[in-house]
Amino acid sequence: MILKDKVILIMGLRNKWSISFGVAKKAYENGAKVIYTYNKEEPEKMEKLTEEIPGAKGYKCDVSSDESIEECLSKIKEDYGKIDGILHSIAHANTEDLRNDFIYTSREGYLHSVDVSSYSLVAICKYAIQKELLNDNGSVIALSYYGAEKAVQGYNVMGAAKAALEASVRYLARDLGVRGIRVNAISAGPIKTLSAKGIKDFSSILDVVEERAPLHRNVNIEDVGNVSAFLFSDMSNSITGETIHVDAGFSSVGV
Ligand code: 1JT
């Protein structure tokens, strides 16, 4: 029970395929009290989804709005006082920006994906600190992907947004480190979530991983959940500013 007595906030829950759902379940199984945010879904749908996570309370949050983040974190402050961990599991890009070549990304499309997928982590940390929401040994986790490090066909503007996210993790780790709060990223291998569904040839990306990754398999939301539980726990209290790859080793090999 490495997360006993900890309150973990999961931001960006959508459905049972979401990486955030795997993280929420593992946090609960390891003894944490889980709370979550969602954006466009109906509250009733989210309550049904979290039936397997007793006590999980949901809050609506649109991370493209400072007011929405501030209001949501204020409510959580009122309800819980202090929390111990935050998962940032939020990203968005316009469909056309994942279909066309990167060079055709519009200014609006680029700023939109960086706003929702990268800046939102900075804003969330800012308001969490301002409201003294995070405990002194707190842990913040963001989710990234290999496309942040290498130009991966089709990942396009999300690659630029995830590179900004990983850099933001390092700078936030400096700022929050003085309080003992850690900030890390998990770079997960590709997982067939609802977000990945609209992506053409996603199955062939999974096939390439199975063929080339040292473990010759893909990863799933439980794999990401287990590493998240470790990063939320005090067992990882010397790890901050880091991007941990949970990718069956894919990123460690060359041709
Ligand atoms: C978004 C989407 C962020 C899909 C994402 C993502 N981070 C990882 N994936 C899966 C993926 C997608 C592509 C890919 C490899 C993995 C979709 C909605 C916007 C946010 O290409 C090699 C395109």
PDB file of C-alpha atoms and ligand atoms in Angstrom:
ATOM      1  CA  MET A   1       0.000   0.000   0.000  1.00  0.00           C
ATOM      2  CA  ILE A   2       2.596   2.541  -1.123  1.00  0.00           C
ATOM      3  CA  LEU A   3      -0.028   5.296  -1.549  1.00  0.00           C
ATOM      4  CA  LYS A   4      -1.844   4.807   1.771  1.00  0.00           C
ATOM      5  CA  ASP A   5      -3.256   8.120   3.148  1.00  0.00           C
ATOM      6  CA  LYS A   6      -2.428   9.969  -0.081  1.00  0.00           C
ATOM      7  CA  VAL A   7      -4.949  11.970  -2.119  1.00  0.00           C
ATOM      8  CA  ILE A   8      -4.217  11.804  -5.857  1.00  0.00           C
ATOM      9  CA  LEU A   9      -5.815  14.142  -8.404  1.00  0.00           C
ATOM     10  CA  ILE A  10      -6.177  12.634 -11.883  1.00  0.00           C
ATOM     11  CA  MET A  11      -6.683  15.367 -14.497  1.00  0.00           C
ATOM     12  CA  GLY A  12      -8.083  14.340 -17.868  1.00  0.00           C
ATOM     13  CA  LEU A  13     -10.268  11.290 -17.290  1.00  0.00           C
ATOM     14  CA  ARG A  14     -12.424  10.330 -20.261  1.00  0.00           C
ATOM     15  CA  ASN A  15     -13.315   6.646 -20.508  1.00  0.00           C
ATOM     16  CA  LYS A  16     -12.140   3.151 -19.556  1.00  0.00           C
ATOM     17  CA  TRP A  17      -9.455   3.156 -22.267  1.00  0.00           C
ATOM     18  CA  SER A  18      -7.877   6.422 -21.028  1.00  0.00           C
ATOM     19  CA  ILE A  19      -4.320   6.216 -19.692  1.00  0.00           C
ATOM     20  CA  SER A  20      -5.638   8.333 -16.806  1.00  0.00           C
ATOM     21  CA  PHE A  21      -8.100   5.551 -15.956  1.00  0.00           C
ATOM     22  CA  GLY A  22      -5.260   3.023 -15.645  1.00  0.00           C
ATOM     23  CA  VAL A  23      -3.378   5.460 -13.400  1.00  0.00           C
ATOM     24  CA  ALA A  24      -6.497   6.147 -11.280  1.00  0.00           C
ATOM     25  CA  LYS A  25      -7.145   2.415 -10.760  1.00  0.00           C
ATOM     26  CA  LYS A  26      -3.548   1.641  -9.794  1.00  0.00           C
ATOM     27  CA  ALA A  27      -3.479   4.639  -7.423  1.00  0.00           C
ATOM     28  CA  TYR A  28      -6.636   3.297  -5.753  1.00  0.00           C
ATOM     29  CA  GLU A  29      -5.296  -0.279  -5.615  1.00  0.00           C
ATOM     30  CA  ASN A  30      -2.161   1.051  -3.916  1.00  0.00           C
ATOM     31  CA  GLY A  31      -4.203   2.710  -1.175  1.00  0.00           C
ATOM     32  CA  ALA A  32      -4.774   6.270  -2.451  1.00  0.00           C
ATOM     33  CA  LYS A  33      -7.965   8.301  -2.336  1.00  0.00           C
ATOM     34  CA  VAL A  34      -8.591   9.286  -5.962  1.00  0.00           C
ATOM     35  CA  ILE A  35     -10.266  12.443  -7.269  1.00  0.00           C
ATOM     36  CA  TYR A  36     -10.439  13.459 -10.917  1.00  0.00           C
ATOM     37  CA  THR A  37     -11.223  16.156 -13.457  1.00  0.00           C
ATOM     38  CA  TYR A  38     -12.956  15.753 -16.816  1.00  0.00           C
ATOM     39  CA  ASN A  39     -13.864  18.212 -19.532  1.00  0.00           C
ATOM     40  CA  LYS A  40     -16.711  17.598 -21.949  1.00  0.00           C
ATOM     41  CA  GLU A  41     -18.285  14.423 -20.553  1.00  0.00           C
ATOM     42  CA  GLU A  42     -21.545  14.160 -18.605  1.00  0.00           C
ATOM     43  CA  PRO A  43     -21.037  13.855 -14.813  1.00  0.00           C
ATOM     44  CA  GLU A  44     -23.309  10.771 -14.744  1.00  0.00           C
ATOM     45  CA  LYS A  45     -21.100   9.006 -17.296  1.00  0.00           C
ATOM     46  CA  MET A  46     -18.019   9.761 -15.192  1.00  0.00           C
ATOM     47  CA  GLU A  47     -19.695   8.441 -12.029  1.00  0.00           C
ATOM     48  CA  LYS A  48     -20.528   5.190 -13.796  1.00  0.00           C
ATOM     49  CA  LEU A  49     -16.931   4.953 -15.075  1.00  0.00           C
ATOM     50  CA  THR A  50     -15.486   5.397 -11.581  1.00  0.00           C
ATOM     51  CA  GLU A  51     -17.782   2.887  -9.845  1.00  0.00           C
ATOM     52  CA  GLU A  52     -14.737   0.592  -9.477  1.00  0.00           C
ATOM     53  CA  ILE A  53     -12.908   3.415  -7.662  1.00  0.00           C
ATOM     54  CA  PRO A  54     -14.944   3.953  -4.472  1.00  0.00           C
ATOM     55  CA  GLY A  55     -14.992   7.530  -3.121  1.00  0.00           C
ATOM     56  CA  ALA A  56     -13.670   9.058  -6.369  1.00  0.00           C
ATOM     57  CA  LYS A  57     -15.123  12.552  -6.732  1.00  0.00           C
ATOM     58  CA  GLY A  58     -15.163  14.347 -10.112  1.00  0.00           C
ATOM     59  CA  TYR A  59     -14.733  18.014 -10.983  1.00  0.00           C
ATOM     60  CA  LYS A  60     -15.280  19.706 -14.327  1.00  0.00           C
ATOM     61  CA  CYS A  61     -12.192  21.497 -15.651  1.00  0.00           C
ATOM     62  CA  ASP A  62     -11.365  23.132 -18.981  1.00  0.00           C
ATOM     63  CA  VAL A  63      -7.585  23.659 -18.908  1.00  0.00           C
ATOM     64  CA  SER A  64      -7.685  26.189 -21.753  1.00  0.00           C
ATOM     65  CA  SER A  65      -9.226  28.620 -19.234  1.00  0.00           C
ATOM     66  CA  ASP A  66      -7.352  30.035 -16.216  1.00  0.00           C
ATOM     67  CA  GLU A  67     -10.688  30.743 -14.518  1.00  0.00           C
ATOM     68  CA  SER A  68     -11.802  27.133 -14.935  1.00  0.00           C
ATOM     69  CA  ILE A  69      -8.520  25.762 -13.493  1.00  0.00           C
ATOM     70  CA  GLU A  70      -8.644  28.201 -10.575  1.00  0.00           C
ATOM     71  CA  GLU A  71     -12.288  27.438  -9.781  1.00  0.00           C
ATOM     72  CA  CYS A  72     -11.764  23.686  -9.979  1.00  0.00           C
ATOM     73  CA  LEU A  73      -8.668  23.736  -7.729  1.00  0.00           C
ATOM     74  CA  SER A  74     -10.497  26.020  -5.258  1.00  0.00           C
ATOM     75  CA  LYS A  75     -13.306  23.468  -4.948  1.00  0.00           C
ATOM     76  CA  ILE A  76     -10.763  20.687  -4.384  1.00  0.00           C
ATOM     77  CA  LYS A  77      -9.028  22.844  -1.748  1.00  0.00           C
ATOM     78  CA  GLU A  78     -12.366  23.319   0.053  1.00  0.00           C
ATOM     79  CA  ASP A  79     -13.152  19.598  -0.082  1.00  0.00           C
ATOM     80  CA  TYR A  80      -9.720  18.102   0.741  1.00  0.00           C
ATOM     81  CA  GLY A  81      -7.431  20.856   2.093  1.00  0.00           C
ATOM     82  CA  LYS A  82      -4.215  19.273   0.856  1.00  0.00           C
ATOM     83  CA  ILE A  83      -3.488  16.690  -1.836  1.00  0.00           C
ATOM     84  CA  ASP A  84      -0.355  14.618  -2.522  1.00  0.00           C
ATOM     85  CA  GLY A  85      -0.229  14.094  -6.264  1.00  0.00           C
ATOM     86  CA  ILE A  86      -1.463  15.377  -9.624  1.00  0.00           C
ATOM     87  CA  LEU A  87      -1.540  13.464 -12.925  1.00  0.00           C
ATOM     88  CA  HIS A  88      -1.679  15.672 -16.025  1.00  0.00           C
ATOM     89  CA  SER A  89      -3.199  13.474 -18.744  1.00  0.00           C
ATOM     90  CA  ILE A  90      -4.419  16.118 -21.160  1.00  0.00           C
ATOM     91  CA  ALA A  91      -3.528  16.788 -24.789  1.00  0.00           C
ATOM     92  CA  HIS A  92      -5.225  18.075 -27.897  1.00  0.00           C
ATOM     93  CA  ALA A  93      -4.416  18.941 -31.484  1.00  0.00           C
ATOM     94  CA  ASN A  94      -6.649  19.764 -34.427  1.00  0.00           C
ATOM     95  CA  THR A  95      -7.263  16.660 -36.563  1.00  0.00           C
ATOM     96  CA  GLU A  96      -5.928  18.343 -39.707  1.00  0.00           C
ATOM     97  CA  ASP A  97      -2.638  19.042 -37.929  1.00  0.00           C
ATOM     98  CA  LEU A  98      -2.116  15.300 -37.364  1.00  0.00           C
ATOM     99  CA  ARG A  99      -3.111  14.462 -40.957  1.00  0.00           C
ATOM    100  CA  ASN A 100      -1.219  17.056 -43.002  1.00  0.00           C
ATOM    101  CA  ASP A 101       2.542  17.496 -43.093  1.00  0.00           C
ATOM    102  CA  PHE A 102       3.927  19.413 -40.092  1.00  0.00           C
ATOM    103  CA  ILE A 103       4.986  22.340 -42.298  1.00  0.00           C
ATOM    104  CA  TYR A 104       1.310  23.188 -42.916  1.00  0.00           C
ATOM    105  CA  THR A 105       0.491  23.589 -39.203  1.00  0.00           C
ATOM    106  CA  SER A 106      -1.383  26.867 -38.758  1.00  0.00           C
ATOM    107  CA  ARG A 107      -0.390  29.427 -36.115  1.00  0.00           C
ATOM    108  CA  GLU A 108      -3.753  28.824 -34.457  1.00  0.00           C
ATOM    109  CA  GLY A 109      -3.306  25.038 -34.529  1.00  0.00           C
ATOM    110  CA  TYR A 110       0.214  25.208 -33.097  1.00  0.00           C
ATOM    111  CA  LEU A 111      -0.772  27.577 -30.285  1.00  0.00           C
ATOM    112  CA  HIS A 112      -3.893  25.530 -29.534  1.00  0.00           C
ATOM    113  CA  SER A 113      -1.973  22.286 -29.040  1.00  0.00           C
ATOM    114  CA  VAL A 114       0.721  23.963 -26.912  1.00  0.00           C
ATOM    115  CA  ASP A 115      -1.953  25.793 -24.888  1.00  0.00           C
ATOM    116  CA  VAL A 116      -3.939  22.669 -24.019  1.00  0.00           C
ATOM    117  CA  SER A 117      -1.123  20.102 -23.931  1.00  0.00           C
ATOM    118  CA  SER A 118       1.854  22.031 -22.479  1.00  0.00           C
ATOM    119  CA  TYR A 119       0.967  25.390 -20.904  1.00  0.00           C
ATOM    120  CA  SER A 120      -1.893  23.791 -18.951  1.00  0.00           C
ATOM    121  CA  LEU A 121       0.674  21.957 -16.767  1.00  0.00           C
ATOM    122  CA  VAL A 122       2.336  25.273 -15.863  1.00  0.00           C
ATOM    123  CA  ALA A 123      -1.016  26.894 -15.043  1.00  0.00           C
ATOM    124  CA  ILE A 124      -2.157  23.915 -12.947  1.00  0.00           C
ATOM    125  CA  CYS A 125       1.106  23.967 -10.936  1.00  0.00           C
ATOM    126  CA  LYS A 126       0.867  27.747 -10.483  1.00  0.00           C
ATOM    127  CA  TYR A 127      -2.655  27.656  -9.035  1.00  0.00           C
ATOM    128  CA  ALA A 128      -1.915  24.537  -6.955  1.00  0.00           C
ATOM    129  CA  ILE A 129       1.044  26.354  -5.332  1.00  0.00           C
ATOM    130  CA  GLN A 130      -0.878  29.627  -4.973  1.00  0.00           C
ATOM    131  CA  LYS A 131      -3.654  27.802  -3.125  1.00  0.00           C
ATOM    132  CA  GLU A 132      -1.197  25.699  -1.085  1.00  0.00           C
ATOM    133  CA  LEU A 133      -3.018  22.636  -2.407  1.00  0.00           C
ATOM    134  CA  LEU A 134      -0.005  20.318  -2.707  1.00  0.00           C
ATOM    135  CA  ASN A 135       1.637  18.744   0.325  1.00  0.00           C
ATOM    136  CA  ASP A 136       5.371  19.317   0.813  1.00  0.00           C
ATOM    137  CA  ASN A 137       6.354  15.868  -0.459  1.00  0.00           C
ATOM    138  CA  GLY A 138       3.891  16.066  -3.354  1.00  0.00           C
ATOM    139  CA  SER A 139       4.434  14.554  -6.793  1.00  0.00           C
ATOM    140  CA  VAL A 140       3.273  15.829 -10.183  1.00  0.00           C
ATOM    141  CA  ILE A 141       3.293  13.578 -13.264  1.00  0.00           C
ATOM    142  CA  ALA A 142       2.749  14.574 -16.912  1.00  0.00           C
ATOM    143  CA  LEU A 143       2.340  12.171 -19.828  1.00  0.00           C
ATOM    144  CA  SER A 144       4.499  12.402 -22.910  1.00  0.00           C
ATOM    145  CA  TYR A 145       5.448  10.431 -26.005  1.00  0.00           C
ATOM    146  CA  TYR A 146       8.619   9.611 -28.001  1.00  0.00           C
ATOM    147  CA  GLY A 147       7.533  12.121 -30.674  1.00  0.00           C
ATOM    148  CA  ALA A 148       8.812  14.815 -28.272  1.00  0.00           C
ATOM    149  CA  GLU A 149      12.383  13.577 -28.811  1.00  0.00           C
ATOM    150  CA  LYS A 150      12.395  12.353 -32.416  1.00  0.00           C
ATOM    151  CA  ALA A 151      10.423  13.449 -35.486  1.00  0.00           C
ATOM    152  CA  VAL A 152       7.882  10.637 -35.719  1.00  0.00           C
ATOM    153  CA  GLN A 153       5.789  10.487 -38.912  1.00  0.00           C
ATOM    154  CA  GLY A 154       2.326  11.897 -38.221  1.00  0.00           C
ATOM    155  CA  TYR A 155       2.850  13.054 -34.623  1.00  0.00           C
ATOM    156  CA  ASN A 156       3.663  16.521 -35.957  1.00  0.00           C
ATOM    157  CA  VAL A 157       2.502  19.445 -33.808  1.00  0.00           C
ATOM    158  CA  MET A 158       1.997  17.120 -30.819  1.00  0.00           C
ATOM    159  CA  GLY A 159       5.732  16.431 -30.946  1.00  0.00           C
ATOM    160  CA  ALA A 160       6.447  20.144 -30.533  1.00  0.00           C
ATOM    161  CA  ALA A 161       3.846  20.369 -27.743  1.00  0.00           C
ATOM    162  CA  LYS A 162       5.271  17.332 -25.895  1.00  0.00           C
ATOM    163  CA  ALA A 163       8.826  18.712 -26.235  1.00  0.00           C
ATOM    164  CA  ALA A 164       7.548  21.916 -24.565  1.00  0.00           C
ATOM    165  CA  LEU A 165       5.827  19.767 -21.929  1.00  0.00           C
ATOM    166  CA  GLU A 166       9.002  17.808 -21.105  1.00  0.00           C
ATOM    167  CA  ALA A 167      11.028  21.044 -20.872  1.00  0.00           C
ATOM    168  CA  SER A 168       8.308  22.552 -18.660  1.00  0.00           C
ATOM    169  CA  VAL A 169       8.579  19.509 -16.370  1.00  0.00           C
ATOM    170  CA  ARG A 170      12.295  20.277 -15.872  1.00  0.00           C
ATOM    171  CA  TYR A 171      11.694  23.973 -15.106  1.00  0.00           C
ATOM    172  CA  LEU A 172       8.742  23.249 -12.830  1.00  0.00           C
ATOM    173  CA  ALA A 173      10.899  20.681 -10.996  1.00  0.00           C
ATOM    174  CA  ARG A 174      13.368  23.504 -10.207  1.00  0.00           C
ATOM    175  CA  ASP A 175      10.657  25.861  -8.966  1.00  0.00           C
ATOM    176  CA  LEU A 176       8.757  23.295  -6.887  1.00  0.00           C
ATOM    177  CA  GLY A 177      11.851  21.433  -5.684  1.00  0.00           C
ATOM    178  CA  VAL A 178      12.498  24.059  -2.981  1.00  0.00           C
ATOM    179  CA  ARG A 179       9.231  22.895  -1.375  1.00  0.00           C
ATOM    180  CA  GLY A 180      10.104  19.220  -1.773  1.00  0.00           C
ATOM    181  CA  ILE A 181       7.532  18.784  -4.538  1.00  0.00           C
ATOM    182  CA  ARG A 182       8.649  16.612  -7.468  1.00  0.00           C
ATOM    183  CA  VAL A 183       7.667  16.967 -11.128  1.00  0.00           C
ATOM    184  CA  ASN A 184       8.284  14.187 -13.659  1.00  0.00           C
ATOM    185  CA  ALA A 185       7.024  12.927 -17.003  1.00  0.00           C
ATOM    186  CA  ILE A 186       6.227   9.427 -18.167  1.00  0.00           C
ATOM    187  CA  SER A 187       6.925   8.901 -21.853  1.00  0.00           C
ATOM    188  CA  ALA A 188       4.513   6.081 -22.649  1.00  0.00           C
ATOM    189  CA  GLY A 189       4.644   3.832 -25.676  1.00  0.00           C
ATOM    190  CA  PRO A 190       1.690   4.182 -28.084  1.00  0.00           C
ATOM    191  CA  ILE A 191      -1.610   2.960 -26.592  1.00  0.00           C
ATOM    192  CA  LYS A 192      -4.931   2.560 -28.419  1.00  0.00           C
ATOM    193  CA  THR A 193      -7.044   5.118 -26.540  1.00  0.00           C
ATOM    194  CA  LEU A 194     -10.004   7.079 -27.906  1.00  0.00           C
ATOM    195  CA  SER A 195      -7.587   9.930 -28.789  1.00  0.00           C
ATOM    196  CA  ALA A 196      -5.491   7.505 -30.855  1.00  0.00           C
ATOM    197  CA  LYS A 197      -8.556   6.145 -32.631  1.00  0.00           C
ATOM    198  CA  GLY A 198      -8.764   8.905 -35.205  1.00  0.00           C
ATOM    199  CA  ILE A 199      -5.131   8.433 -36.196  1.00  0.00           C
ATOM    200  CA  LYS A 200      -4.542   6.705 -39.498  1.00  0.00           C
ATOM    201  CA  ASP A 201      -2.205   3.684 -39.476  1.00  0.00           C
ATOM    202  CA  PHE A 202      -2.118   3.601 -35.678  1.00  0.00           C
ATOM    203  CA  SER A 203      -2.122  -0.202 -35.784  1.00  0.00           C
ATOM    204  CA  SER A 204       1.056  -0.206 -37.880  1.00  0.00           C
ATOM    205  CA  ILE A 205       2.728   2.006 -35.219  1.00  0.00           C
ATOM    206  CA  LEU A 206       1.848  -0.686 -32.656  1.00  0.00           C
ATOM    207  CA  ASP A 207       3.254  -3.380 -34.977  1.00  0.00           C
ATOM    208  CA  VAL A 208       6.577  -1.536 -35.327  1.00  0.00           C
ATOM    209  CA  VAL A 209       6.906  -1.335 -31.516  1.00  0.00           C
ATOM    210  CA  GLU A 210       6.221  -5.043 -31.148  1.00  0.00           C
ATOM    211  CA  GLU A 211       8.869  -5.820 -33.739  1.00  0.00           C
ATOM    212  CA  ARG A 212      11.622  -3.426 -32.595  1.00  0.00           C
ATOM    213  CA  ALA A 213      11.185  -2.839 -28.849  1.00  0.00           C
ATOM    214  CA  PRO A 214      13.558  -4.949 -26.696  1.00  0.00           C
ATOM    215  CA  LEU A 215      10.564  -6.496 -24.897  1.00  0.00           C
ATOM    216  CA  HIS A 216       8.783  -7.174 -28.248  1.00  0.00           C
ATOM    217  CA  ARG A 217       5.411  -6.034 -26.975  1.00  0.00           C
ATOM    218  CA  ASN A 218       3.323  -2.922 -26.552  1.00  0.00           C
ATOM    219  CA  VAL A 219       2.533  -1.289 -23.230  1.00  0.00           C
ATOM    220  CA  ASN A 220      -0.906  -0.794 -21.704  1.00  0.00           C
ATOM    221  CA  ILE A 221      -2.588   1.559 -19.251  1.00  0.00           C
ATOM    222  CA  GLU A 222      -1.815  -0.781 -16.339  1.00  0.00           C
ATOM    223  CA  ASP A 223       1.922  -0.532 -17.141  1.00  0.00           C
ATOM    224  CA  VAL A 224       1.705   3.273 -17.040  1.00  0.00           C
ATOM    225  CA  GLY A 225      -0.426   3.029 -13.868  1.00  0.00           C
ATOM    226  CA  ASN A 226       2.206   0.974 -12.049  1.00  0.00           C
ATOM    227  CA  VAL A 227       5.045   3.402 -12.816  1.00  0.00           C
ATOM    228  CA  SER A 228       2.772   6.316 -11.847  1.00  0.00           C
ATOM    229  CA  ALA A 229       2.085   4.664  -8.474  1.00  0.00           C
ATOM    230  CA  PHE A 230       5.860   4.485  -7.947  1.00  0.00           C
ATOM    231  CA  LEU A 231       6.325   8.149  -8.953  1.00  0.00           C
ATOM    232  CA  PHE A 232       3.468   9.256  -6.649  1.00  0.00           C
ATOM    233  CA  SER A 233       4.942   7.226  -3.793  1.00  0.00           C
ATOM    234  CA  ASP A 234       7.757   8.189  -1.417  1.00  0.00           C
ATOM    235  CA  MET A 235       9.812   5.355  -2.927  1.00  0.00           C
ATOM    236  CA  SER A 236      10.727   7.770  -5.752  1.00  0.00           C
ATOM    237  CA  ASN A 237      11.528  10.718  -3.466  1.00  0.00           C
ATOM    238  CA  SER A 238      14.875  11.425  -5.167  1.00  0.00           C
ATOM    239  CA  ILE A 239      13.519  11.506  -8.723  1.00  0.00           C
ATOM    240  CA  THR A 240      12.496  14.877 -10.165  1.00  0.00           C
ATOM    241  CA  GLY A 241      12.747  16.726 -13.474  1.00  0.00           C
ATOM    242  CA  GLU A 242      12.936  13.314 -15.149  1.00  0.00           C
ATOM    243  CA  THR A 243      11.193  11.712 -18.140  1.00  0.00           C
ATOM    244  CA  ILE A 244      10.809   7.987 -17.497  1.00  0.00           C
ATOM    245  CA  HIS A 245      10.159   5.853 -20.583  1.00  0.00           C
ATOM    246  CA  VAL A 246       7.446   3.248 -20.161  1.00  0.00           C
ATOM    247  CA  ASP A 247       7.764   1.926 -23.691  1.00  0.00           C
ATOM    248  CA  ALA A 248       9.045  -1.673 -23.552  1.00  0.00           C
ATOM    249  CA  GLY A 249      12.474  -0.193 -24.349  1.00  0.00           C
ATOM    250  CA  PHE A 250      11.517   1.158 -27.778  1.00  0.00           C
ATOM    251  CA  SER A 251      13.294   4.508 -27.345  1.00  0.00           C
ATOM    252  CA  SER A 252      16.554   2.873 -26.249  1.00  0.00           C
ATOM    253  CA  VAL A 253      17.336   1.103 -29.505  1.00  0.00           C
ATOM    254  CA  GLY A 254      18.642   2.299 -32.879  1.00  0.00           C
ATOM    255  CA  VAL A 255      18.388   0.519 -36.209  1.00  0.00           C
TER     256      VAL A 255
HETATM  257  C1  1JT B   1      -2.980  13.314 -28.854  1.00  0.00           C
HETATM  258  C2  1JT B   1      -3.443  12.339 -29.718  1.00  0.00           C
HETATM  259  C3  1JT B   1      -1.839  13.085 -28.078  1.00  0.00           C
HETATM  260  C4  1JT B   1      -2.781  11.132 -29.817  1.00  0.00           C
HETATM  261  C5  1JT B   1      -1.641  10.901 -29.047  1.00  0.00           C
HETATM  262  C6  1JT B   1      -1.170  11.875 -28.187  1.00  0.00           C
HETATM  263  N1  1JT B   1      -0.051  11.389 -27.587  1.00  0.00           N
HETATM  264  C7  1JT B   1       0.176  10.155 -28.051  1.00  0.00           C
HETATM  265  N2  1JT B   1      -0.784   9.850 -28.939  1.00  0.00           N
HETATM  266  C8  1JT B   1      -0.868   8.620 -29.666  1.00  0.00           C
HETATM  267  C9  1JT B   1      -0.075   8.714 -30.953  1.00  0.00           C
HETATM  268  C10 1JT B   1      -0.514   9.490 -31.982  1.00  0.00           C
HETATM  269  C11 1JT B   1       0.214   9.580 -33.155  1.00  0.00           C
HETATM  270  C12 1JT B   1       1.367   8.874 -33.291  1.00  0.00           C
HETATM  271  C13 1JT B   1       1.814   8.091 -32.249  1.00  0.00           C
HETATM  272  C14 1JT B   1       1.086   8.025 -31.079  1.00  0.00           C
HETATM  273  C15 1JT B   1      -4.639  12.553 -30.586  1.00  0.00           C
HETATM  274  C16 1JT B   1      -5.444  13.752 -30.190  1.00  0.00           C
HETATM  275  C17 1JT B   1      -4.586  14.915 -29.856  1.00  0.00           C
HETATM  276  C18 1JT B   1      -3.692  14.605 -28.687  1.00  0.00           C
HETATM  277  O1  1JT B   1       2.033   8.995 -34.479  1.00  0.00           O
HETATM  278  C19 1JT B   1       3.211   8.297 -34.669  1.00  0.00           C
HETATM  279  C20 1JT B   1      -0.251  10.453 -34.303  1.00  0.00           C
END
